[in-house]
Short mmCIF file of N, CA and C in Angstrom, two decimals:
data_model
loop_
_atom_site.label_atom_id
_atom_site.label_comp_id
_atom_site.label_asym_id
_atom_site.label_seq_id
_atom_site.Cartn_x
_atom_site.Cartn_y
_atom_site.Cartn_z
N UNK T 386 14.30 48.87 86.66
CA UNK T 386 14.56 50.14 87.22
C UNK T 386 15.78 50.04 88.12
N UNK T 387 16.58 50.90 87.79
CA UNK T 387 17.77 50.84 88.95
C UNK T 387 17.38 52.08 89.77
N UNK T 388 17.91 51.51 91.31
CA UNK T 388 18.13 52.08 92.39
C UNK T 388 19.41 53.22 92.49
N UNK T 389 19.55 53.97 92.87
CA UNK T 389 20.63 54.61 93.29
C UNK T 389 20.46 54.84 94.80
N UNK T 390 21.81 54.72 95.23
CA UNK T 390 22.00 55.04 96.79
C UNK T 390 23.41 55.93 97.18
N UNK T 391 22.71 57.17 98.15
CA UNK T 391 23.53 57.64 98.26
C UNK T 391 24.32 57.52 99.69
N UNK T 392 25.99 57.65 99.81
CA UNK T 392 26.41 57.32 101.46
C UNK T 392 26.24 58.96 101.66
N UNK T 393 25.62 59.43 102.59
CA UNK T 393 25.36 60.64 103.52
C UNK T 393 26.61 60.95 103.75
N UNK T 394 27.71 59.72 104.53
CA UNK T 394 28.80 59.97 105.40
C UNK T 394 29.42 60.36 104.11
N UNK T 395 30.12 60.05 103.63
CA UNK T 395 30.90 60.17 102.52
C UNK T 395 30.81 61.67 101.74
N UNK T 396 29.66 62.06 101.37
CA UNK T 396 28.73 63.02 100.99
C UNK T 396 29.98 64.28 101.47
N UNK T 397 30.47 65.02 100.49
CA UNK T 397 30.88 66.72 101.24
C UNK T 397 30.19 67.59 99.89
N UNK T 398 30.08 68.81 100.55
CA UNK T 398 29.30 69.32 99.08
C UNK T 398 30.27 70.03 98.40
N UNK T 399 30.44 71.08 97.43
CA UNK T 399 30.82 71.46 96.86
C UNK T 399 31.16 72.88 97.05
N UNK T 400 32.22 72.87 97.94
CA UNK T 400 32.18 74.57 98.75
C UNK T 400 33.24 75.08 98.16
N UNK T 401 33.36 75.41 96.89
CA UNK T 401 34.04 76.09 95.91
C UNK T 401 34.25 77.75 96.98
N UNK T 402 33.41 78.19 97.54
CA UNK T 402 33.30 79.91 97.87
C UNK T 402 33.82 80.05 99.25
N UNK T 403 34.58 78.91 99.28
CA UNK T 403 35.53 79.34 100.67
C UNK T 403 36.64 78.96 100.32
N UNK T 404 37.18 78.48 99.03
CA UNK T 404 38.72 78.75 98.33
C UNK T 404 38.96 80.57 98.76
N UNK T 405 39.97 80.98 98.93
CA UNK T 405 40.17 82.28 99.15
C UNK T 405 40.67 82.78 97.43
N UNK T 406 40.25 83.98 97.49
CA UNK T 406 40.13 84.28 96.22
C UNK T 406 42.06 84.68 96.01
N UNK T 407 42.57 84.44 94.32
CA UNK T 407 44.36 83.75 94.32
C UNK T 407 44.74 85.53 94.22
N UNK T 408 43.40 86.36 94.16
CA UNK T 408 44.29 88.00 93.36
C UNK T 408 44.27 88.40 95.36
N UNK T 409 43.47 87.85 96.39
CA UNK T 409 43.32 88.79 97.43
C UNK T 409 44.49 88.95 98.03
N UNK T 410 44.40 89.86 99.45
CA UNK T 410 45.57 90.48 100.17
C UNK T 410 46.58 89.64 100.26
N UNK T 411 46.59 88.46 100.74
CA UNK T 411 47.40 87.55 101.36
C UNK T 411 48.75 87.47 99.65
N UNK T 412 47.90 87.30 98.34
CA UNK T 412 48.51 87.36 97.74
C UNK T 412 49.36 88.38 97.12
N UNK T 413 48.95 89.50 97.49
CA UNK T 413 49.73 90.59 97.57
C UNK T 413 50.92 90.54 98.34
N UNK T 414 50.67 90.51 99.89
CA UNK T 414 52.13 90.30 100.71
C UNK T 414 52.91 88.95 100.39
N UNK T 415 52.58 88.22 99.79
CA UNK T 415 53.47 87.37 98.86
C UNK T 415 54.81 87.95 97.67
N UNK T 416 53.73 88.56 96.75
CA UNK T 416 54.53 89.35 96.15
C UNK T 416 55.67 90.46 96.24
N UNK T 417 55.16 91.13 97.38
CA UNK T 417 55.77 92.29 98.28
C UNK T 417 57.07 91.76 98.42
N UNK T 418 56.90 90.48 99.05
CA UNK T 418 57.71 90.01 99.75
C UNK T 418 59.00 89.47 98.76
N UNK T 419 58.37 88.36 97.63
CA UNK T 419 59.19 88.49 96.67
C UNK T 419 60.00 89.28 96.31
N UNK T 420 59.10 90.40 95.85
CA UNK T 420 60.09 91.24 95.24
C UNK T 420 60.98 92.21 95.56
N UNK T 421 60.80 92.23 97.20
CA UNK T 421 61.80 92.89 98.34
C UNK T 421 63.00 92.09 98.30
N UNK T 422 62.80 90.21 98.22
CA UNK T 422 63.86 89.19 98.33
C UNK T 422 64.92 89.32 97.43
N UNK T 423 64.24 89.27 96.02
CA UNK T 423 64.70 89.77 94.53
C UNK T 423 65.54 91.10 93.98
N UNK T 424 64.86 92.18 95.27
CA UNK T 424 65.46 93.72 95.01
C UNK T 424 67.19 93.78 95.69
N UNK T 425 66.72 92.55 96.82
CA UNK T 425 68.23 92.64 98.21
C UNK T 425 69.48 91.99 96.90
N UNK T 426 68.67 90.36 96.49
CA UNK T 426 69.71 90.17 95.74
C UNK T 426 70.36 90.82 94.27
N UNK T 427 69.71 91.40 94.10
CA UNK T 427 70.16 92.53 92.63
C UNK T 427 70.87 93.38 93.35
N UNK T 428 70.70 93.96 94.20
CA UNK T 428 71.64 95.24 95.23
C UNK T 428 72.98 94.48 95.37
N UNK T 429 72.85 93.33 96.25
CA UNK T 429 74.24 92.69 96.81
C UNK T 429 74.94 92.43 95.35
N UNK T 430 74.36 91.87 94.40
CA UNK T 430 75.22 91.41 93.14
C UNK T 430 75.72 92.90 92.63
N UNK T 431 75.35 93.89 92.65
CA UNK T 431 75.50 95.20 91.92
C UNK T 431 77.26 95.52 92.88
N UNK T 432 76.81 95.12 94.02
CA UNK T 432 77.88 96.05 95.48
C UNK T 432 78.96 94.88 95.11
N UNK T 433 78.60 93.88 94.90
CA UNK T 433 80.00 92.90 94.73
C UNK T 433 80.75 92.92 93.27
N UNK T 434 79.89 93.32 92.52
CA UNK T 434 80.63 93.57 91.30
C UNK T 434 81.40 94.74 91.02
N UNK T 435 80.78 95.95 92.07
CA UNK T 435 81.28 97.32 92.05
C UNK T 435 82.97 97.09 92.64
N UNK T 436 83.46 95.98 93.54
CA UNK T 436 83.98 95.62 94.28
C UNK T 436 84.72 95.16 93.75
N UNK T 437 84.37 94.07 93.27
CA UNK T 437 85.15 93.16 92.44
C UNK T 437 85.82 93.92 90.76
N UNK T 438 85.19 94.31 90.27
CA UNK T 438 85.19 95.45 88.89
C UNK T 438 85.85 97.33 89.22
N UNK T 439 86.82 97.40 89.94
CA UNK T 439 87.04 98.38 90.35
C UNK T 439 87.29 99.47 89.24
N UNK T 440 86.67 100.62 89.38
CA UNK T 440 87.36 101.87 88.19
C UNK T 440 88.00 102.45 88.92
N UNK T 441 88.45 103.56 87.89
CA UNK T 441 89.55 104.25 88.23
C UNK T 441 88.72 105.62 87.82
N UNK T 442 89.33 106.89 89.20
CA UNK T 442 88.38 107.84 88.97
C UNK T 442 88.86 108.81 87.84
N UNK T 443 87.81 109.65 87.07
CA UNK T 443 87.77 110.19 86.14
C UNK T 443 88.99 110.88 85.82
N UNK T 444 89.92 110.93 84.63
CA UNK T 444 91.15 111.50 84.40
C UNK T 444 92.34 110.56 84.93
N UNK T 445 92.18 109.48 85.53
CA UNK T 445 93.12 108.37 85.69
C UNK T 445 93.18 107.53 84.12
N UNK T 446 94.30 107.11 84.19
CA UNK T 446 94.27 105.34 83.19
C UNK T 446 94.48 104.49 84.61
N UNK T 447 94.04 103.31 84.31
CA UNK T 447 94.24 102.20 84.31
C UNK T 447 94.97 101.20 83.73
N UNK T 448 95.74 100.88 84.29
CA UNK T 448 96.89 99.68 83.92
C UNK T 448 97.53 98.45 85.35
N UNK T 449 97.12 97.22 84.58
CA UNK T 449 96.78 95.93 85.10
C UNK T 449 95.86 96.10 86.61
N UNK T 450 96.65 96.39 87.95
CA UNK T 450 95.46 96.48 89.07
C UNK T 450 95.48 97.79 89.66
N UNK T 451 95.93 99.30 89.15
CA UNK T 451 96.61 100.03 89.77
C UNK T 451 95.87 101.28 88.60
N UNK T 452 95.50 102.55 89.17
CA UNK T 452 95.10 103.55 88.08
C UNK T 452 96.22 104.76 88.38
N UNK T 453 96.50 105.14 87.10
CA UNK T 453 97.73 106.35 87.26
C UNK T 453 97.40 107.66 86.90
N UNK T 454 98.03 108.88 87.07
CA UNK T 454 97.75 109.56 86.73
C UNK T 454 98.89 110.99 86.70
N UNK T 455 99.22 111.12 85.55
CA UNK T 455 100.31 112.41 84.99
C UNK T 455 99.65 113.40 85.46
N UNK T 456 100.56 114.55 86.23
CA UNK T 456 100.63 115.79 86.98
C UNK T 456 100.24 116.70 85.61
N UNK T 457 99.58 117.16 85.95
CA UNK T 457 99.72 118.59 84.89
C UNK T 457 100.40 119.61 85.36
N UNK T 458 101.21 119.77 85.89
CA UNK T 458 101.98 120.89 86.24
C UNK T 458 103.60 120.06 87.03
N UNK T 459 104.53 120.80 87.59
CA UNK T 459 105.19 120.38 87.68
C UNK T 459 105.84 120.79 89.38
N UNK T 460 106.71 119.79 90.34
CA UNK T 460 106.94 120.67 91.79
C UNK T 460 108.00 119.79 91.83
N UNK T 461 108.38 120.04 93.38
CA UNK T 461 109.73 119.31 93.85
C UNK T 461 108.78 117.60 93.93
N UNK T 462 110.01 117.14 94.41
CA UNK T 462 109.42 114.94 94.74
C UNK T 462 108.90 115.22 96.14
N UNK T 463 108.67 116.33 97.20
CA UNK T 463 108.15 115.90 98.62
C UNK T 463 106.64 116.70 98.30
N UNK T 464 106.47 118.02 97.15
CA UNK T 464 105.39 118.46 97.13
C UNK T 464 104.39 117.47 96.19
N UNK T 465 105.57 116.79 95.60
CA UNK T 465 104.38 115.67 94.07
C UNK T 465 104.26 114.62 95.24
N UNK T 466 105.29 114.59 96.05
CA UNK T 466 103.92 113.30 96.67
C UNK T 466 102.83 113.21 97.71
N UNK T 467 103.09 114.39 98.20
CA UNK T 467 101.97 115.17 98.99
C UNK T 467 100.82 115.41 98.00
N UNK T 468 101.00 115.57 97.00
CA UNK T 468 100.03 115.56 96.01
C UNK T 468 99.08 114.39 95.72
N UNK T 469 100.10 113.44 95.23
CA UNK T 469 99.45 112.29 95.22
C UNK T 469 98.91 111.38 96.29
N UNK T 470 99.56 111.56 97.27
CA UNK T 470 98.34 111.34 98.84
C UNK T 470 97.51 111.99 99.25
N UNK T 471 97.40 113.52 99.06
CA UNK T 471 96.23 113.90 99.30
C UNK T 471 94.99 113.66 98.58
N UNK T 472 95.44 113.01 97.56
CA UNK T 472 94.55 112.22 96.44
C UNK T 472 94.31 110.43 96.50
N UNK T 473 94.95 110.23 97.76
CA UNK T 473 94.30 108.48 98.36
C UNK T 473 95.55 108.39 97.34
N UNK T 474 96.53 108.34 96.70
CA UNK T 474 97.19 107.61 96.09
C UNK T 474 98.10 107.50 96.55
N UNK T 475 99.68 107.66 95.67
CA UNK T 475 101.52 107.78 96.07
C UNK T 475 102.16 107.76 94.88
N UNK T 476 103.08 108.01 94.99
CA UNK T 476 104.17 108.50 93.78
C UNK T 476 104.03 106.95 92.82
N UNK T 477 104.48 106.72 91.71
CA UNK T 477 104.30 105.62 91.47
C UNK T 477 105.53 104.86 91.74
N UNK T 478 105.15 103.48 91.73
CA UNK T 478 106.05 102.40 92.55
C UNK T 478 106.42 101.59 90.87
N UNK T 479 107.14 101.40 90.31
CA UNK T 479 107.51 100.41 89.03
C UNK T 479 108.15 98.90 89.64
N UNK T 480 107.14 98.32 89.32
CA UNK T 480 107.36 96.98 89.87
C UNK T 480 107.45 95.59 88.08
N UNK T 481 107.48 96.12 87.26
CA UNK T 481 107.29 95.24 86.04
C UNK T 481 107.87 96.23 84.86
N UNK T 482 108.60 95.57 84.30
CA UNK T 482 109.11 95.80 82.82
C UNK T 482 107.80 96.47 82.61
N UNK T 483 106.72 95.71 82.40
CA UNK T 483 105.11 96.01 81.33
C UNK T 483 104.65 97.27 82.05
N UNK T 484 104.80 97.53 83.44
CA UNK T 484 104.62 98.62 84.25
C UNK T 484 105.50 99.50 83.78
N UNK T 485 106.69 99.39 83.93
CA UNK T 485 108.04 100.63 82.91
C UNK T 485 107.50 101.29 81.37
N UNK T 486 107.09 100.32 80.82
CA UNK T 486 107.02 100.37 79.20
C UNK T 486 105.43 101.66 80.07
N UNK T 487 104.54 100.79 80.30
CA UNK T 487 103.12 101.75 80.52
C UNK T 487 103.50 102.94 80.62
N UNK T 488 104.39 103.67 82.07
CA UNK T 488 104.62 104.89 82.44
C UNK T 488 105.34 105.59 81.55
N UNK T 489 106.39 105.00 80.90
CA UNK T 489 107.04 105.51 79.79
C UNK T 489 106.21 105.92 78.58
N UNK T 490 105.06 105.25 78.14
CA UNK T 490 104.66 105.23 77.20
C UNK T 490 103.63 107.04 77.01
N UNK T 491 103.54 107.59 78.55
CA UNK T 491 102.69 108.84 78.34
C UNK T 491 103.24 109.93 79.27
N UNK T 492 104.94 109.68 79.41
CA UNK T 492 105.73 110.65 80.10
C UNK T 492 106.54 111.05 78.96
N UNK T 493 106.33 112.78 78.66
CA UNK T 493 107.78 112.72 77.42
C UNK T 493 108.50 113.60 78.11
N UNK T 494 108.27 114.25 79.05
CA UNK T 494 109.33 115.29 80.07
C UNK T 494 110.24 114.33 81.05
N UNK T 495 110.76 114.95 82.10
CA UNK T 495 111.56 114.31 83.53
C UNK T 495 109.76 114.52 84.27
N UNK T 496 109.94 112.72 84.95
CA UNK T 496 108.90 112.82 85.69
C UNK T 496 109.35 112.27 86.69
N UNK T 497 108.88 112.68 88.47
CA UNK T 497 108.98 111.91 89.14
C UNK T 497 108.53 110.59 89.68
N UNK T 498 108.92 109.75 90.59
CA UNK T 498 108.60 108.61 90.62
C UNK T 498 108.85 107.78 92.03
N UNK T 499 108.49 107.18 92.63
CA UNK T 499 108.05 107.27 93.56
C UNK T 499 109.47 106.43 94.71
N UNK T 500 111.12 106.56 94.15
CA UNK T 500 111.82 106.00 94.26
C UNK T 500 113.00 107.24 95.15
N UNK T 501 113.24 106.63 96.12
CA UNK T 501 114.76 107.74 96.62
C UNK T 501 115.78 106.83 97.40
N UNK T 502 116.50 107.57 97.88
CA UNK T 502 117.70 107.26 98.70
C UNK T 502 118.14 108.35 99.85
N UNK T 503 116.62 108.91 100.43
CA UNK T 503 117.07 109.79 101.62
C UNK T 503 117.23 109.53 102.60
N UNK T 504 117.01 108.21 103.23
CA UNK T 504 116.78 107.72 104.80
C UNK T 504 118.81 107.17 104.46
N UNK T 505 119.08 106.42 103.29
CA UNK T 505 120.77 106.20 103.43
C UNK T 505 121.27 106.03 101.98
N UNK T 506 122.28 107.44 102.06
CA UNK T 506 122.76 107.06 101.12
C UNK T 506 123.14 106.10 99.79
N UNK T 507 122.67 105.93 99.00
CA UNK T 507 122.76 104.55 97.65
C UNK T 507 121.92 103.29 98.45
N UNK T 508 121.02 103.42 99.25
CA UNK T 508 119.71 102.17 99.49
C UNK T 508 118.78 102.89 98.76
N UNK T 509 118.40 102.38 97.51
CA UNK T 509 117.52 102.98 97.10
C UNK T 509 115.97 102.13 97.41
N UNK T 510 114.84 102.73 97.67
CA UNK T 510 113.84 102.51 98.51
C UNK T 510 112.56 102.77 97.47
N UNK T 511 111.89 102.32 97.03
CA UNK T 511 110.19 102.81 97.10
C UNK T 511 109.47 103.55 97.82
N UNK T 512 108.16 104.48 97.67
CA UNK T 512 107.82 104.94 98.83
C UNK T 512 106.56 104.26 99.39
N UNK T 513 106.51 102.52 99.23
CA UNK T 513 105.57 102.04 99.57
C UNK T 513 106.46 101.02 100.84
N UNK T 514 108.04 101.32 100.86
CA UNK T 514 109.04 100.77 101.72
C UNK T 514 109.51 99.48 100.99
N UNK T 515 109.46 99.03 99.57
CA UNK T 515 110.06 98.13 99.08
C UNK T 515 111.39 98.47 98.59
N UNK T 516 112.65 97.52 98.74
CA UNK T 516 113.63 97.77 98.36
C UNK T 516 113.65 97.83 96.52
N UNK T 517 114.79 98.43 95.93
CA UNK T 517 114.63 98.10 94.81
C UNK T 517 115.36 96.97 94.06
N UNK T 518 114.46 96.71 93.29
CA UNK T 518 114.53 95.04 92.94
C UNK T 518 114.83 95.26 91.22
N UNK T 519 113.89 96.10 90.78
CA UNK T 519 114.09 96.36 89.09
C UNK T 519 114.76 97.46 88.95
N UNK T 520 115.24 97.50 87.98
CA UNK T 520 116.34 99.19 87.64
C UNK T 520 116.06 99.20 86.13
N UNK T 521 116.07 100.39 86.12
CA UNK T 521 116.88 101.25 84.87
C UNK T 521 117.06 102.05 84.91
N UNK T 522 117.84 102.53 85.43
CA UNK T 522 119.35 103.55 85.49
C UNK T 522 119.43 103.81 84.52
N UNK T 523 119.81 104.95 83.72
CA UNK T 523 120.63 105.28 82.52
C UNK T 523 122.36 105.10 82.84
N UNK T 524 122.95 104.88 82.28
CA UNK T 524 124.21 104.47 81.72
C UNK T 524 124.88 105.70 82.39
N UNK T 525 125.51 105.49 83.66
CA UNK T 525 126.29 105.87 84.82
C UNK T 525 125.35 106.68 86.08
N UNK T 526 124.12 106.16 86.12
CA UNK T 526 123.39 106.41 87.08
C UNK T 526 123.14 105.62 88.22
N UNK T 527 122.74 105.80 89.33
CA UNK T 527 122.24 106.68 90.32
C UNK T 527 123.66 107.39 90.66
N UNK T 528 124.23 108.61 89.96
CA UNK T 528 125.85 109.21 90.55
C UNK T 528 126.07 109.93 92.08
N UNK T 529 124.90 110.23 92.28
CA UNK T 529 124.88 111.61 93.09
C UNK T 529 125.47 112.50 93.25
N UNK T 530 125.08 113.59 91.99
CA UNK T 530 125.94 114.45 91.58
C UNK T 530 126.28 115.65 92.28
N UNK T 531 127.49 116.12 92.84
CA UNK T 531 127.68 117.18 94.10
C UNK T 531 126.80 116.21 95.30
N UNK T 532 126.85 114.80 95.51
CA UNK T 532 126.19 114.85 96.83
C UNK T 532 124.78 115.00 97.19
N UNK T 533 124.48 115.70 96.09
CA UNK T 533 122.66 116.23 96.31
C UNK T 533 121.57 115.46 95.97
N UNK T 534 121.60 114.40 95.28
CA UNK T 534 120.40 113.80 94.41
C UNK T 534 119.72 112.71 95.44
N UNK T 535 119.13 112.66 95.51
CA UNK T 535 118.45 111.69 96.65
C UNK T 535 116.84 110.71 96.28
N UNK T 536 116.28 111.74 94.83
CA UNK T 536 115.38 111.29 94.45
C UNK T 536 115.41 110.56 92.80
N UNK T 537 114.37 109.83 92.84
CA UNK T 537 114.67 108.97 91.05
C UNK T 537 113.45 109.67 90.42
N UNK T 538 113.69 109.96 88.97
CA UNK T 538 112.89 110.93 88.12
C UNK T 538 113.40 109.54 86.71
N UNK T 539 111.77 109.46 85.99
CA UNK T 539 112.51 108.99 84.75
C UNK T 539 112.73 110.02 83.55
N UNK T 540 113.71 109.58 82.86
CA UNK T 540 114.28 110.78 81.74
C UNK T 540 113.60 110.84 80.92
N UNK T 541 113.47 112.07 80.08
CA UNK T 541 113.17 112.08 78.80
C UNK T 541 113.79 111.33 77.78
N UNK T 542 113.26 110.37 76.88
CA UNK T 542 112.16 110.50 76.48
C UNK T 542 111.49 109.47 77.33
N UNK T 543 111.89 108.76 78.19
CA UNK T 543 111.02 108.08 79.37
C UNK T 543 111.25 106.50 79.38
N UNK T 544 112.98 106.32 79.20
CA UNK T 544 112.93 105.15 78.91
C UNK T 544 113.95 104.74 80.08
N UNK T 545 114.55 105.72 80.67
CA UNK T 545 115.48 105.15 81.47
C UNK T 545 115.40 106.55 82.67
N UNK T 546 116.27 105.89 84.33
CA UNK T 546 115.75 106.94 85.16
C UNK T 546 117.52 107.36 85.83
N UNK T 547 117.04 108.52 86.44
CA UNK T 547 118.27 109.50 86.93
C UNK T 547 117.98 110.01 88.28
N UNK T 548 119.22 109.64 89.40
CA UNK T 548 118.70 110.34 90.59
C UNK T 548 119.10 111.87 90.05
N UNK T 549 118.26 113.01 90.73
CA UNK T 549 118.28 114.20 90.98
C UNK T 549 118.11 115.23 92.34
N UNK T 550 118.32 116.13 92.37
CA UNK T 550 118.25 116.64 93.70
C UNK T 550 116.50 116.78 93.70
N UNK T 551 115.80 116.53 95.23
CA UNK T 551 114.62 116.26 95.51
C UNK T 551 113.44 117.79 95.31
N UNK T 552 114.37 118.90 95.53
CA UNK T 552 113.68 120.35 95.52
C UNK T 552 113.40 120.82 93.90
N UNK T 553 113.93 120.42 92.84
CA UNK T 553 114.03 120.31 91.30
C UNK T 553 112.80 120.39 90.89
N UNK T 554 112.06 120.79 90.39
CA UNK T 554 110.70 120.69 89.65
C UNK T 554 110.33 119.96 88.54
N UNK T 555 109.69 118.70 88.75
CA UNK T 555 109.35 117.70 87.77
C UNK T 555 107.75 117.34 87.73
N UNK T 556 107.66 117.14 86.69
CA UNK T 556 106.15 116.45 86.60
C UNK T 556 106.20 115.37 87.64
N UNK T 557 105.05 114.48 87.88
CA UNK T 557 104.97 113.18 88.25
C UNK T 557 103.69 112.69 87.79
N UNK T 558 103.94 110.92 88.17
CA UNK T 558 102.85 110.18 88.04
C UNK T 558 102.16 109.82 89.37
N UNK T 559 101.25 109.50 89.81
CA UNK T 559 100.46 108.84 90.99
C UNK T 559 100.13 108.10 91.12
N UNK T 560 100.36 106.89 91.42
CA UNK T 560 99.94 105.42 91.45
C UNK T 560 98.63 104.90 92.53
N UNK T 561 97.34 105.21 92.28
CA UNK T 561 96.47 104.67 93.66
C UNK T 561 96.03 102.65 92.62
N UNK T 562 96.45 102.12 94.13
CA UNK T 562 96.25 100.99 93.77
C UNK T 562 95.04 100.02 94.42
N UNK T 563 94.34 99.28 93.42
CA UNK T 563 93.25 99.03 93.59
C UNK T 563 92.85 97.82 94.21
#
């Protein structure tokens, strides 16, 4: 016959019913909590991409970092660019051949552009205050014809530009840059 012996000390019983149950409250504000952590980072990734991924608002194009946008109607160069600032933008600035070809590519009238020579005579200026660096002049331009022309318009069919007097009524483009 064998003996069995049991150690008392050793002995714990089997108290399965004071595990806390895994569905109760505590595990709830777990979850809560998760998925508040989970909601912040989907928000911040959404706001940095909105940021980073900029559009251009409705009836603009877009071209490389900058969205443009052709006047539908036509005014002098101080009312088109009052225009285009009261719209967060500015006349457009042509800083690239690939930028020239773009604006050209959806101007077929005289449009204005965001280029003059009113603060001094033949310094021709940007209106973001950059000097000008790229040209295309048409073939005996900037003349200032009678004295009067002070502003740059590109020509029809939109491949080359002409100073003109600033009160003249031209389309324009608007450059808001992004």
């Amino acid at each position: 016959m064998k003996e069995m012996y049991i150690n008392e000390g050793d002995f714990k019983p089997d108290n399965r019913s004071s595990i806390q149950n895994p569905t109760g409250p505590k595990c709830y504000k777990r979850g809560f909590y998760v998925l508040v952590i989970l909601s912040l980072g989907l928000l911040a990734g959404i706001i940095t991409l909105a940021l980073y991924y900029k559009t251009c608002p409705a009836g603009w194009s877009m071209f490389s970092h900058s969205c443009y946008l052709l006047s539908g109607r036509s005014d002098s160069w101080h009312s088109a660019r009052k225009n285009c600032i009261d719209q967060g933008a500015d006349l457009v600035v042509i800083g690239s051949p690939e930028e020239q070809n773009f604006i050209a590519s959806f101007t077929e009238k005289r449009t204005w552009i965001g280029l003059n020579d009113i603060e001094q005579e033949g310094t021709w200026k940007w209106v973001d205050g950059s000097p000008l660096t790229l040209q295309y002049w048409a073939s005996g331009q900037p003349d200032n014809h009678h004295l009067r022309e002070d502003c740059a318009h590109i020509r029809d069919p939109g491949t080359s530009w002409n100073d003109e007097r600033c009160d003249d009524s031209y389309q324009w483009v608007c450059e808001k840059v992004l």
